Tab-separated table of C-alpha atoms in Angstrom:
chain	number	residue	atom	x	y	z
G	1	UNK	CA	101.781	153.602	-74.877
G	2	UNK	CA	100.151	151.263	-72.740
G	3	UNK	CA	97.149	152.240	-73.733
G	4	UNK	CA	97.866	151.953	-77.540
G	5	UNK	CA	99.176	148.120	-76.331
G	6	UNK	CA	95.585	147.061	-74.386
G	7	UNK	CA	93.590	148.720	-77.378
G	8	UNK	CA	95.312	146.557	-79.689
G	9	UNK	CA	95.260	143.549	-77.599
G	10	UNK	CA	91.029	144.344	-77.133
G	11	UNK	CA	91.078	144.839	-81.160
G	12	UNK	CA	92.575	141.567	-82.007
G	13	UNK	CA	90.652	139.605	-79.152
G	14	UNK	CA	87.584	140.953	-80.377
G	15	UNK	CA	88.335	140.191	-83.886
G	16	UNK	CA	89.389	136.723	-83.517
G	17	UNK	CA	86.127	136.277	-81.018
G	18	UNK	CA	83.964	137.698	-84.479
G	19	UNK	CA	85.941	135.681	-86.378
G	20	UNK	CA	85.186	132.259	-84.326
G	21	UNK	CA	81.492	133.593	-84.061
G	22	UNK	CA	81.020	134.627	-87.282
G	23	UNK	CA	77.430	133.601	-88.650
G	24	UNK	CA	78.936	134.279	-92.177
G	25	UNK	CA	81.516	131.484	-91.876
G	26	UNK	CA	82.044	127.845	-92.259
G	27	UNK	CA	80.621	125.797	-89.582
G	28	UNK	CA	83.470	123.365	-89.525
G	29	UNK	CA	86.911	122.130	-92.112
G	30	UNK	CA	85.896	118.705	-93.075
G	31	UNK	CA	85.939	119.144	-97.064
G	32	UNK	CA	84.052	115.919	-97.271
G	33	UNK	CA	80.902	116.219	-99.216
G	34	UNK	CA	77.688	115.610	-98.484
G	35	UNK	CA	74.260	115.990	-100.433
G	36	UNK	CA	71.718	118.311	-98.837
G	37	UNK	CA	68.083	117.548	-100.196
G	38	UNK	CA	65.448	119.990	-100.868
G	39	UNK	CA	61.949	119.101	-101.732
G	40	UNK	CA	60.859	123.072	-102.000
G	41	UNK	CA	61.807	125.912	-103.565
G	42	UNK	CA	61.274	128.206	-100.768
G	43	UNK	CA	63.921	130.231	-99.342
G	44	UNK	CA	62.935	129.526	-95.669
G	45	UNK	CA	62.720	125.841	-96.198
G	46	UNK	CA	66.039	125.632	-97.102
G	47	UNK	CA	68.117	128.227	-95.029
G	48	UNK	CA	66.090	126.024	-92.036
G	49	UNK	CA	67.207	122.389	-93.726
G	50	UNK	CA	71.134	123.825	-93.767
G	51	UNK	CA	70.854	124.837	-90.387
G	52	UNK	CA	69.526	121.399	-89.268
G	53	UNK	CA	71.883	119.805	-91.369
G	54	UNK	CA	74.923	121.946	-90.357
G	55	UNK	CA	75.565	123.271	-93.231
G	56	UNK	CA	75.296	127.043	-91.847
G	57	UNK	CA	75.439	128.314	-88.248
G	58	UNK	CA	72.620	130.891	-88.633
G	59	UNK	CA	69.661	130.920	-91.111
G	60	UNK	CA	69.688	134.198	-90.726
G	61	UNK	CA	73.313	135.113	-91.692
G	62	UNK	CA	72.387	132.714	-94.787
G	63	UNK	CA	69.484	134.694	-95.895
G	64	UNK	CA	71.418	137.507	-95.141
G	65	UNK	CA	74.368	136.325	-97.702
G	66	UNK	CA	71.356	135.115	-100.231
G	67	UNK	CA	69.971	139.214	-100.512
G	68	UNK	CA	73.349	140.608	-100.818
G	69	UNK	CA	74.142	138.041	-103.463
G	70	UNK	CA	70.744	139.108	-105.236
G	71	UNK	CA	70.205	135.027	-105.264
G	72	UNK	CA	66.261	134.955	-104.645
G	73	UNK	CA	65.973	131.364	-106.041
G	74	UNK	CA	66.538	127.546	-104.502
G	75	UNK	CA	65.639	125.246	-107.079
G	76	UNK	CA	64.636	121.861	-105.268
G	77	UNK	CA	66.889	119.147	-105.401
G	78	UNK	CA	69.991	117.477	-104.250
G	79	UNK	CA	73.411	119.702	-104.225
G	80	UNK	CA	76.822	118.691	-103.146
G	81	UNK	CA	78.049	120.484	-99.739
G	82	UNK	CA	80.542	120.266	-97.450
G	83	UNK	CA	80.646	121.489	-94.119
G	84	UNK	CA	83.606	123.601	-95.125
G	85	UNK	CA	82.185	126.207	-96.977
G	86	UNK	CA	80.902	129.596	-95.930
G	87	UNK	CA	77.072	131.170	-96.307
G	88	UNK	CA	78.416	132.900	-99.108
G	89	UNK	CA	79.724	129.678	-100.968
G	90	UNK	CA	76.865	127.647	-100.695
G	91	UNK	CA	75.040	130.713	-101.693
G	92	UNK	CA	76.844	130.386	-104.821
G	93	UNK	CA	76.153	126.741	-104.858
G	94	UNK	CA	73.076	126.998	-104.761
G	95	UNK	CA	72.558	129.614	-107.493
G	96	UNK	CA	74.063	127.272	-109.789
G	97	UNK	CA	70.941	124.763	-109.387
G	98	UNK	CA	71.124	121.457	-107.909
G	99	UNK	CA	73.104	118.149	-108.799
G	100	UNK	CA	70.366	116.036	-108.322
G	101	UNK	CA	67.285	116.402	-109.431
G	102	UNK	CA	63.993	114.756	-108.337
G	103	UNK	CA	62.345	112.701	-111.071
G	104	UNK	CA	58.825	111.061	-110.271
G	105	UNK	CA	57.107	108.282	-112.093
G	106	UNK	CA	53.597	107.715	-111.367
G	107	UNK	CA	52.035	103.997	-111.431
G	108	UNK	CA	50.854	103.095	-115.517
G	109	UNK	CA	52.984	105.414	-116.699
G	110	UNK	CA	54.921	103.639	-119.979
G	111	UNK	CA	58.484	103.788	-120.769
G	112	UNK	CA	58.380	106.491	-123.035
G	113	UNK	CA	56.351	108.566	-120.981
G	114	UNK	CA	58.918	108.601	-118.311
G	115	UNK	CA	61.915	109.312	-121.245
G	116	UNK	CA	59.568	112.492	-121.756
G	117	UNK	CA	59.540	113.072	-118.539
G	118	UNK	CA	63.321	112.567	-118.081
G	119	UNK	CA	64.157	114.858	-121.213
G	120	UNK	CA	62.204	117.741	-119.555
G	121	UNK	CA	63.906	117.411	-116.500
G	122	UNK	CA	67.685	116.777	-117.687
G	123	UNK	CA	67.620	118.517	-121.296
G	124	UNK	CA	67.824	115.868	-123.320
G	125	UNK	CA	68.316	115.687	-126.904
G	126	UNK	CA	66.014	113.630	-129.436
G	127	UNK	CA	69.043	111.600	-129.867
G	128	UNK	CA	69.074	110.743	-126.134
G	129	UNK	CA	65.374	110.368	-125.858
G	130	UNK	CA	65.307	107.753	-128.985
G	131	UNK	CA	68.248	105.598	-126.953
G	132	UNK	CA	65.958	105.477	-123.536
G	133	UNK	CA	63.137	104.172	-125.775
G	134	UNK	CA	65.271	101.446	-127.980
G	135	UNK	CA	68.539	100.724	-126.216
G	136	UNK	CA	67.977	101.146	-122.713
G	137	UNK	CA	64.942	99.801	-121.701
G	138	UNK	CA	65.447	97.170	-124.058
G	139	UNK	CA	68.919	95.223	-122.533
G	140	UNK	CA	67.140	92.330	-121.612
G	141	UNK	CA	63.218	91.078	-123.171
G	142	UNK	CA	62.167	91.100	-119.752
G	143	UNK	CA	62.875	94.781	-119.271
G	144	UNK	CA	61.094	96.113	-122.065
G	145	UNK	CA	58.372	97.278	-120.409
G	146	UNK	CA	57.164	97.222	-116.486
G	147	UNK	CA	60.156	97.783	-114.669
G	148	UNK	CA	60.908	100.769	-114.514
G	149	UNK	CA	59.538	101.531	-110.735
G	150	UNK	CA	56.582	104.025	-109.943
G	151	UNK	CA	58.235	105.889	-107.498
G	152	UNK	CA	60.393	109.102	-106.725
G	153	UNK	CA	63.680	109.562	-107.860
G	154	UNK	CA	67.193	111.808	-106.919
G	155	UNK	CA	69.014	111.195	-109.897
G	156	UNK	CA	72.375	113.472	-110.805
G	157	UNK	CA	71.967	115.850	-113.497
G	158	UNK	CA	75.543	114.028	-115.177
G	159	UNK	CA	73.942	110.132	-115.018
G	160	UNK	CA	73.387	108.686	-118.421
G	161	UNK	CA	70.062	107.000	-119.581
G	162	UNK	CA	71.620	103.909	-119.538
G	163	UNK	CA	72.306	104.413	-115.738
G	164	UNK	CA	69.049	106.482	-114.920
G	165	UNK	CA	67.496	102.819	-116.547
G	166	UNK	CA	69.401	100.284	-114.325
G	167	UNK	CA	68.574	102.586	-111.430
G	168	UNK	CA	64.841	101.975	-111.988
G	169	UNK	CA	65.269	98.890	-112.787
G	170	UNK	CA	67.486	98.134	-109.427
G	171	UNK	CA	64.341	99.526	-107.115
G	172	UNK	CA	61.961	97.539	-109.424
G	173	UNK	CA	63.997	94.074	-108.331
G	174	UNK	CA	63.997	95.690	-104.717
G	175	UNK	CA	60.471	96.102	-104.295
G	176	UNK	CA	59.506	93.202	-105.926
G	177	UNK	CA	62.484	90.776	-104.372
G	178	UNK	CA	59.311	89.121	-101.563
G	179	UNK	CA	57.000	88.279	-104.567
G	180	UNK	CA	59.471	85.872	-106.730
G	181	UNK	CA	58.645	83.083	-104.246
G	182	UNK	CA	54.985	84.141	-103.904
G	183	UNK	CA	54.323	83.774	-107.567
G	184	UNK	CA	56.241	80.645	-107.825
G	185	UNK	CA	54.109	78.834	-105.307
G	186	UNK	CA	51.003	79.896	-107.144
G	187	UNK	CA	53.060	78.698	-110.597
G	188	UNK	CA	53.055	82.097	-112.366
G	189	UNK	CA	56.184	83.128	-113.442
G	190	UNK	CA	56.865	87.051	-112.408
G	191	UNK	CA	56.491	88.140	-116.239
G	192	UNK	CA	53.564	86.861	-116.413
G	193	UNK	CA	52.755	88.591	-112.851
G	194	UNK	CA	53.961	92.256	-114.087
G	195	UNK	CA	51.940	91.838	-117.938
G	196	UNK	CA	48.926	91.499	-115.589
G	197	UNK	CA	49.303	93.912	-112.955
G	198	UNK	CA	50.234	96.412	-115.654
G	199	UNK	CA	46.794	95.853	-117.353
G	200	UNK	CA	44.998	96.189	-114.225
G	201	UNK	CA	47.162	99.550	-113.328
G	202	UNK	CA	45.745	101.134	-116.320
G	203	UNK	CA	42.208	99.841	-116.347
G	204	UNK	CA	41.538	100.777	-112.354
G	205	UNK	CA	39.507	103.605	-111.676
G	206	UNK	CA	41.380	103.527	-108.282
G	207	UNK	CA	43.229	101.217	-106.023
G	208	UNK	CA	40.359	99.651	-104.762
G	209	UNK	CA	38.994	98.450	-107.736
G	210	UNK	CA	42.315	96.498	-108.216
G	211	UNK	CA	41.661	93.136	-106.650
G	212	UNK	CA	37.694	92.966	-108.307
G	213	UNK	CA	39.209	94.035	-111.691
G	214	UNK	CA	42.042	91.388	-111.250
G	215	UNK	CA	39.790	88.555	-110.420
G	216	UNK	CA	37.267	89.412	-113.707
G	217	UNK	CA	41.099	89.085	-115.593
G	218	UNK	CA	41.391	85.615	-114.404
G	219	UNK	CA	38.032	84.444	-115.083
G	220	UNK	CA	38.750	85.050	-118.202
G	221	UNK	CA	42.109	84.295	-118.436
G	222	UNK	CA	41.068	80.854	-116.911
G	223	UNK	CA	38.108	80.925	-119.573
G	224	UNK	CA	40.434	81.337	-122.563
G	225	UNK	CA	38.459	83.642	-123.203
G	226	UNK	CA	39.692	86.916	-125.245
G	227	UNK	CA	40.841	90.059	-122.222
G	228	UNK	CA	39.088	92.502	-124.800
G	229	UNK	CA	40.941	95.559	-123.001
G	230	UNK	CA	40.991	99.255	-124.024
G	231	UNK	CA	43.944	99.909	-122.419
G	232	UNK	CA	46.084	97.475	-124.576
G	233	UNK	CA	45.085	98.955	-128.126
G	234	UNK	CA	45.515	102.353	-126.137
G	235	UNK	CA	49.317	101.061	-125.769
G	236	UNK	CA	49.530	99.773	-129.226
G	237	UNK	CA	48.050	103.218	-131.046
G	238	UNK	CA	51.009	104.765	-128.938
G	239	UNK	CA	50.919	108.807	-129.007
G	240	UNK	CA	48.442	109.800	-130.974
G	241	UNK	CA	47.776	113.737	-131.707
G	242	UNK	CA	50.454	114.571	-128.823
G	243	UNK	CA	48.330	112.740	-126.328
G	244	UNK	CA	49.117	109.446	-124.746
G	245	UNK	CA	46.532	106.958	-123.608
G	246	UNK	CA	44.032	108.437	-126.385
G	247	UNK	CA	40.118	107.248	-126.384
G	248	UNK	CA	39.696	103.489	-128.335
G	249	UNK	CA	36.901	103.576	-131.020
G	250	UNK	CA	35.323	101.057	-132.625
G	251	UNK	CA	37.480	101.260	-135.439
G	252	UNK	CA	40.633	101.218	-133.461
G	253	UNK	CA	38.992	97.981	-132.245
G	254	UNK	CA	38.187	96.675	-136.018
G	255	UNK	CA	40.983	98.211	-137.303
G	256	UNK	CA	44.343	97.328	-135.169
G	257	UNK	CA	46.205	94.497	-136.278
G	258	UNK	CA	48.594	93.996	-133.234
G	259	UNK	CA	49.600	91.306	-130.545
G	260	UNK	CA	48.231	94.132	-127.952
G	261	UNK	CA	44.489	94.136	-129.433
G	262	UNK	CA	42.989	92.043	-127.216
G	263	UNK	CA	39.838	92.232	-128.738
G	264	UNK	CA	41.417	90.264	-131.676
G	265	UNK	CA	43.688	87.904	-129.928
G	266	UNK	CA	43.483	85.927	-127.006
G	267	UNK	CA	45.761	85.706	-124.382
G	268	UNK	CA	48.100	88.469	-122.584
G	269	UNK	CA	49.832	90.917	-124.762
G	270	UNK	CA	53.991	90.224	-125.305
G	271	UNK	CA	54.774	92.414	-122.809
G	272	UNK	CA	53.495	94.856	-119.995
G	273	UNK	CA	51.809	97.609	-121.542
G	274	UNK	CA	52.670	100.639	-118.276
G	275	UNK	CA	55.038	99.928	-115.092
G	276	UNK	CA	52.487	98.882	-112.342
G	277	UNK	CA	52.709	99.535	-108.606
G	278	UNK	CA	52.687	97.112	-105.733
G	279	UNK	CA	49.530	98.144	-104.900
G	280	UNK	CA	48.494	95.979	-108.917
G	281	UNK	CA	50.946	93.279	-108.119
G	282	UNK	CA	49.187	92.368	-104.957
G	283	UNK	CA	46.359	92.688	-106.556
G	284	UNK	CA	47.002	89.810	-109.192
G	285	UNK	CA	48.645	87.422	-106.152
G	286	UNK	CA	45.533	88.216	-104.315
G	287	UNK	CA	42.177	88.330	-106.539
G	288	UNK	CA	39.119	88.845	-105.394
G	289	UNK	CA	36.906	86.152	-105.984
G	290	UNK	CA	33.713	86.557	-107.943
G	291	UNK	CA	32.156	84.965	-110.728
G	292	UNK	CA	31.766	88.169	-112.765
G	293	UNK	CA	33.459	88.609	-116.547
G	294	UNK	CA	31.948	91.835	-117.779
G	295	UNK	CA	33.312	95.515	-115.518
G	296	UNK	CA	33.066	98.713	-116.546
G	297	UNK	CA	33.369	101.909	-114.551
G	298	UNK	CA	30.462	104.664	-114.637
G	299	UNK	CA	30.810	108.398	-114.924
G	300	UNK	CA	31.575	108.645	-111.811
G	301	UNK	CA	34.761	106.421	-111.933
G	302	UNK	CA	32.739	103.562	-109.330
G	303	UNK	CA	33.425	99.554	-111.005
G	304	UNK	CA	30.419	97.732	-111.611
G	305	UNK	CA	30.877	93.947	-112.914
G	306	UNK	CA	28.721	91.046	-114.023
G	307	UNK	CA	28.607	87.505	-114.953
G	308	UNK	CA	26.970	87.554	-117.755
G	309	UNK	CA	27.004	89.745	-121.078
G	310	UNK	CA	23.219	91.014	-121.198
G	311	UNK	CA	24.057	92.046	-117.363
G	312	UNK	CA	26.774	93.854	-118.557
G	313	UNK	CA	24.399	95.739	-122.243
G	314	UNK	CA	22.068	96.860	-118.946
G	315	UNK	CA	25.268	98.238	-117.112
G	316	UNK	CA	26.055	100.190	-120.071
G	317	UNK	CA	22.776	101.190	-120.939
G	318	UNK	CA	21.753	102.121	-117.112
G	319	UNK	CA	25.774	103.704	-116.508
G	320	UNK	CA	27.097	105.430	-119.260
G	321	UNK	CA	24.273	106.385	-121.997
């Protein structure tokens, strides 16, 4: 009898001490929720983030609970845990995909390139889509276009457009909260600042060709002479054949009749024509000086500029014929 008493008393011991040591369990009971962010898909990546995080108390006992779930999948993302729940729950968390999902907009991207971007990523409808590109981004006139920040986003998979829009918008007047006073000393107003930085996003070959490209804009800008850019009648011919950005021909050059041609009209367009990155906005508080008025880039994507126009026929004869 005794010894049917001590087995029992070894038996539950032991089991409680599994119990408490279990790898399979919860780490701890706060039911407070926390996001855990992934920026892989691997398996090993993010067994080793929960550990870190405390989300599990063995990466093994999670990978463990991720092949006897048949769950061979982590999507990257953000996802909604709480130090409360098992391997095998967050297991099933993570098999349903994440909460958050990372969106990234690159510099001279436009606004509608990003709604495409968004509808791939959340499933969108057409319907959706449309309101990003003419409700939305359009709230205020000064948010039509430019500031909706180049950057990388964790957005929940249940915000709205309206919200995804106002969250862009929120980083853009983060980012770009030291430069107010800069351009007010030099007496631009930050509009005008973003319309130009936008131009020189898209017409850069690369970052370094910013501050040169930026001080041929003023010269002419300062000329009154006409900006005659590609990259605004690119803007105004929009998507053409599925493809954004499409090459400008002469006749697109003859032919468009809009406030972005800046072949045919002087001046800046209305609005920014892609959202710009600080790297561009520096770029038009800080110009380089030179007297040049005439750039173009060669085959090889390297800037070459000049002051005068039969400079700039040798450039393109010598550079890209």
């Amino acid at each position: 009898m005794k010894k049917i008493f001590l087995l029992f008393i070894i038996s539950v011991s032991l089991a409680t001490i599994f119990i408490y040591l279990n790898p399979f369990s919860a780490p701890g009971k706060s039911t407070k929720q926390e996001i855990l962010t992934l920026d892989s898909d691997k398996k090993d990546v993010a067994s080793l983030r929960l550990e870190e995080a405390g989300f599990v108390k063995s990466m093994t006992a999670f990978e463990i609970a991720m092949t006897l779930k048949g769950s061979n999948k982590i999507e990257s993302g953000g996802y909604y845990l709480s130090k409360s729940m098992s391997a095998w729950e967050i297991v099933d968390a993570l098999s349903e995909g994440p909460d958050l999902r990372w969106v990234t907009v690159l510099p001279g991207m436009r606004k509608e390139q990003i709604g495409e971007r968004l509808q791939q990523t959340f499933g969108w409808s057409n319907e959706e889509l449309e309101k990003w590109d003419t409700v939305y981004t359009t709230q205020k006139e000064e948010y039509t276009e430019g500031v909706y920040f180049p950057d990388t986003y964790l957005i929940p998979v249940k915000e709205n457009g309206q919200l995804i829009a106002a969250r862009m918008i929120n980083n853009f007047n983060d980012k770009f909260s030291d430069y107010y006073d800069k351009f007010a000393e030099k007496n631009i107003r930050w509009t005008t600042a973003i319309r130009i930085a936008s131009l020189i996003q898209r017409e850069a070959g690369s970052e370094k060709d910013m501050p040169l490209i930026a001080g041929v804009m003023w010269n002419r800008l300062n000329n009154n002479q006409k900006l005659d850019i590609d990259a605004t009648i690119q803007y105004a011919k929009g998507k053409t054949d599925g493809v954004w950005w499409s090459v400008v021909t002469g006749s697109d050059i003859r032919n468009i009749d809009s406030p972005y041609n800046t072949y045919k009209y002087s001046g800046l367009p209305p609005f920014p024509i892609s959202n710009p990155s600080i790297e561009a906005i520096d770029a038009v508080l800080s110009p380089e000086e030179t007297d040049c008025i005439f750039y173009l880039h060669d085959k090889n994507r390297e800037i070459h500029c000049s002051v005068t126009y039969e400079k700039h026929l040798e450039y393109i004869e010598k550079y890209l014929k």
